[in-house]
Coordinates of C-alpha atoms in Angstrom, one line a residue:
X1 CA 53.1 42.0 70.3
X2 CA 50.7 40.1 68.1
X3 CA 50.7 42.9 65.6
X4 CA 54.4 42.9 65.5
X5 CA 54.5 39.2 64.8
X6 CA 52.1 39.6 61.9
X7 CA 54.1 42.4 60.5
X8 CA 57.3 40.2 60.6
X9 CA 55.4 37.1 59.3
X10 CA 53.7 38.6 56.3
X11 CA 56.9 39.6 54.4
X12 CA 58.4 36.0 55.0
X13 CA 55.0 34.5 53.3
X14 CA 55.4 36.7 50.5
X15 CA 59.1 36.0 49.9
X16 CA 58.3 32.2 50.0
X17 CA 55.8 32.6 47.1
X18 CA 57.1 32.0 43.7
X19 CA 55.4 33.1 40.6
X20 CA 54.3 30.1 38.3
X21 CA 55.7 31.4 34.8
X22 CA 55.2 28.2 33.1
X23 CA 53.2 28.7 30.0
X24 CA 49.9 26.9 29.7
X25 CA 49.8 24.1 27.1
X26 CA 49.0 25.4 23.8
X27 CA 50.4 22.8 21.3
X28 CA 48.0 21.0 18.9
X29 CA 48.3 17.5 17.9
X30 CA 46.0 16.0 15.1
X31 CA 45.8 13.3 12.7
X32 CA 43.9 10.0 11.6
X33 CA 44.3 6.4 11.9
X34 CA 44.2 5.1 8.4
X35 CA 44.5 2.0 6.5
X36 CA 47.1 1.1 3.9
X37 CA 45.1 3.0 1.3
X38 CA 44.8 6.2 3.4
X39 CA 41.1 5.7 4.3
X40 CA 40.3 6.5 7.8
X41 CA 39.4 3.6 10.2
X42 CA 35.7 3.4 11.1
X43 CA 35.4 3.6 14.9
X44 CA 33.2 4.4 17.8
X45 CA 33.3 8.1 19.0
X46 CA 35.2 8.5 22.3
X47 CA 37.4 6.0 23.9
X48 CA 35.3 2.7 23.7
X49 CA 36.7 1.6 20.3
X50 CA 40.4 2.4 20.5
X51 CA 42.6 5.1 22.1
X52 CA 45.9 7.0 21.3
X53 CA 48.5 6.4 24.0
X54 CA 50.9 9.2 24.5
X55 CA 54.0 9.2 26.5
X56 CA 56.0 12.3 26.9
X57 CA 59.7 11.5 26.8
X58 CA 61.0 15.2 27.4
X59 CA 61.3 14.7 31.1
X60 CA 61.3 10.9 31.9
X61 CA 62.1 7.6 30.3
X62 CA 59.1 6.1 32.1
X63 CA 56.3 8.6 31.9
X64 CA 52.8 8.1 32.8
X65 CA 50.7 7.8 29.8
X66 CA 47.9 10.0 28.7
X67 CA 45.2 8.9 26.3
X68 CA 43.3 10.7 23.4
X69 CA 39.9 9.8 22.3
X70 CA 39.2 9.2 18.7
X71 CA 36.3 10.2 16.3
X72 CA 34.2 7.8 14.2
X73 CA 36.3 8.5 11.1
X74 CA 39.4 7.8 12.9
X75 CA 40.5 11.4 13.3
X76 CA 41.8 12.7 16.7
X77 CA 42.8 16.2 17.9
X78 CA 44.1 17.6 21.2
X79 CA 44.9 21.5 21.4
X80 CA 46.1 21.6 24.9
X81 CA 49.4 19.8 25.0
X82 CA 52.8 20.9 26.3
X83 CA 55.5 21.1 23.5
X84 CA 57.7 18.0 23.8
X85 CA 58.8 14.7 22.5
X86 CA 56.2 12.1 22.6
X87 CA 55.9 8.3 21.9
X88 CA 52.5 7.8 20.5
X89 CA 50.8 4.3 19.9
X90 CA 47.2 3.5 18.7
X91 CA 46.1 0.8 21.2
X92 CA 43.0 -1.3 22.2
X93 CA 41.4 -1.3 18.7
X94 CA 40.1 -3.6 16.1
X95 CA 43.5 -3.7 14.4
X96 CA 46.8 -5.7 14.5
X97 CA 49.3 -4.3 17.2
X98 CA 51.0 -1.1 16.0
X99 CA 54.6 -0.1 16.7
X100 CA 54.7 3.4 18.2
X101 CA 56.2 6.4 16.6
X102 CA 58.1 9.2 18.2
X103 CA 56.6 12.7 17.5
X104 CA 58.0 16.1 18.2
X105 CA 55.0 18.2 19.1
X106 CA 55.3 21.8 18.9
X107 CA 52.7 24.3 17.8
X108 CA 50.4 22.6 15.3
X109 CA 51.7 19.1 14.6
X110 CA 49.9 16.6 12.3
X111 CA 50.7 12.9 12.2
X112 CA 48.7 9.9 10.7
X113 CA 49.0 6.4 11.9
X114 CA 48.6 3.4 9.5
X115 CA 47.0 0.4 11.0
X116 CA 45.9 -2.9 9.7
X117 CA 42.2 -3.4 10.6
X118 CA 41.3 -7.0 11.3
X119 CA 38.4 -6.8 9.0
X120 CA 37.0 -4.8 6.2
X121 CA 33.1 -4.4 6.5
X122 CA 31.3 -3.0 3.4
X123 CA 27.7 -2.3 2.4
X124 CA 26.5 -4.6 -0.4
X125 CA 23.3 -2.4 -0.9
X126 CA 21.5 0.5 0.8
X127 CA 19.7 -0.2 4.0
X128 CA 15.9 0.0 3.6
X129 CA 12.6 -0.3 5.2
X130 CA 10.7 -3.5 4.3
X131 CA 7.1 -4.0 3.8
X132 CA 6.8 -5.0 7.5
X133 CA 8.3 -1.6 8.5
X134 CA 11.5 -3.4 9.7
X135 CA 14.9 -2.1 8.7
X136 CA 17.0 -4.5 6.7
X137 CA 20.6 -4.1 5.6
X138 CA 23.2 -6.2 3.6
X139 CA 26.9 -6.4 4.0
X140 CA 30.0 -8.5 3.6
X141 CA 33.4 -8.7 5.4
X142 CA 36.8 -9.6 4.4
X143 CA 39.8 -10.2 6.6
X144 CA 43.3 -8.6 6.2
X145 CA 46.6 -10.7 6.3
X146 CA 48.2 -10.7 9.6
X147 CA 51.7 -9.0 9.9
X148 CA 54.6 -11.4 10.1
X149 CA 54.9 -13.0 13.4
X150 CA 51.2 -12.4 14.3
X151 CA 48.2 -14.8 14.0
X152 CA 45.0 -13.9 12.2
X153 CA 42.1 -14.0 14.7
X154 CA 38.9 -15.8 13.6
X155 CA 35.7 -13.8 13.1
X156 CA 33.4 -14.0 16.1
X157 CA 30.1 -12.2 15.5
X158 CA 28.2 -9.4 13.8
X159 CA 25.6 -6.9 14.8
X160 CA 23.1 -4.1 13.3
X161 CA 23.5 -0.8 15.1
X162 CA 20.6 1.6 14.9
X163 CA 20.2 5.0 16.5
X164 CA 18.4 8.3 16.2
X165 CA 21.7 10.2 16.4
X166 CA 24.8 10.2 14.2
X167 CA 27.1 8.7 16.9
X168 CA 25.8 5.3 16.3
X169 CA 27.9 2.3 17.3
X170 CA 28.3 -0.3 20.1
X171 CA 28.3 2.5 22.6
X172 CA 25.4 4.3 21.3
X173 CA 22.4 2.3 19.9
X174 CA 18.9 1.2 20.4
X175 CA 19.4 -2.3 21.6
X176 CA 15.4 -2.8 21.8
X177 CA 15.4 -2.5 18.0
X178 CA 17.7 -5.6 17.2
X179 CA 18.1 -9.0 18.5
X180 CA 21.2 -10.5 19.9
X181 CA 24.6 -10.5 18.2
X182 CA 24.8 -13.1 15.5
X183 CA 27.7 -15.6 15.6
X184 CA 29.8 -15.8 12.4
X185 CA 32.5 -18.2 11.1
X186 CA 35.3 -17.7 8.7
X187 CA 33.4 -19.5 5.9
X188 CA 31.1 -16.5 5.6
X189 CA 34.0 -14.1 4.5
X190 CA 33.1 -12.4 1.2
X191 CA 29.6 -13.5 1.2
X192 CA 26.6 -11.3 1.3
X193 CA 24.9 -11.4 4.6
X194 CA 21.6 -9.6 5.4
X195 CA 20.3 -8.6 8.8
X196 CA 17.1 -7.0 10.0
X197 CA 15.8 -5.2 13.0
X198 CA 13.6 -7.1 15.3
X199 CA 10.8 -4.6 15.5
X200 CA 9.2 -2.1 13.1
X201 CA 10.8 1.3 12.8
X202 CA 8.8 4.4 13.9
X203 CA 7.1 6.7 11.5
X204 CA 8.6 10.2 10.8
X205 CA 12.0 9.3 12.2
X206 CA 15.5 9.3 10.7
X207 CA 17.8 6.6 11.8
X208 CA 21.6 6.3 11.6
X209 CA 22.6 2.8 10.7
X210 CA 25.9 0.8 10.6
X211 CA 27.0 -2.9 11.0
X212 CA 29.9 -4.1 13.0
X213 CA 31.7 -7.4 12.8
X214 CA 34.4 -8.4 15.4
X215 CA 37.0 -11.1 15.8
X216 CA 37.9 -13.3 18.8
X217 CA 41.0 -11.1 20.1
X218 CA 41.7 -9.7 23.5
X219 CA 39.5 -6.6 23.0
X220 CA 36.5 -7.8 20.8
X221 CA 36.1 -4.3 19.2
X222 CA 33.9 -4.0 16.1
X223 CA 35.2 -3.2 12.6
X224 CA 32.5 -1.0 11.0
X225 CA 30.9 0.0 7.8
X226 CA 30.4 3.6 7.1
X227 CA 27.2 5.3 8.6
X228 CA 24.1 5.5 6.4
X229 CA 20.7 7.2 7.1
X230 CA 17.4 5.7 6.6
X231 CA 14.3 8.0 6.9
X232 CA 10.8 6.5 7.5
X233 CA 8.2 8.8 6.3

């Protein structure tokens, strides 16, 4: 009797199974966050500096968002997306709020996003090792005008970031090599500022160096210089 029941039950189970014929996500979406001049925004690697918020509108008007991480040069790529209509917004970064773009993603899609960084942070000289073996670097920062209806935040502080790998930033640095963050006020804008490590650098080591300055906004993320290398013989 049990054998007969199994024989009758198995076809029912097989009939209830439906083959999943939905194709795997294979569309690629890539681009950069750039300033008004088309230069990539300097960020931290990953999600700690800024993210790209994506909401697929193809199936719902209130979709759950997914987030893309960003690279240090402001670029991004995801090659495992379903084709569709997406609302995309750069969020949580060291820039003024951005109006979202609606992007049709199908196959290989490229789209850059222009943002206004709070600050431009530039080297004024090459970082170097001093006679006392400490690393010294000079920079300046300038602010960008706020878009209409928004208020320009005040500068808050700056820091020297040092690491032995290329992904240097506030999420990856040797905090034993430098002191505490340095408070800064708006009167320092445009002036050359010099900052040094708090300890001597090790011999036979290559260091990756950048400087970050942040403003007193909600997220307090750093605007950065480019990354430079300093080799101690």
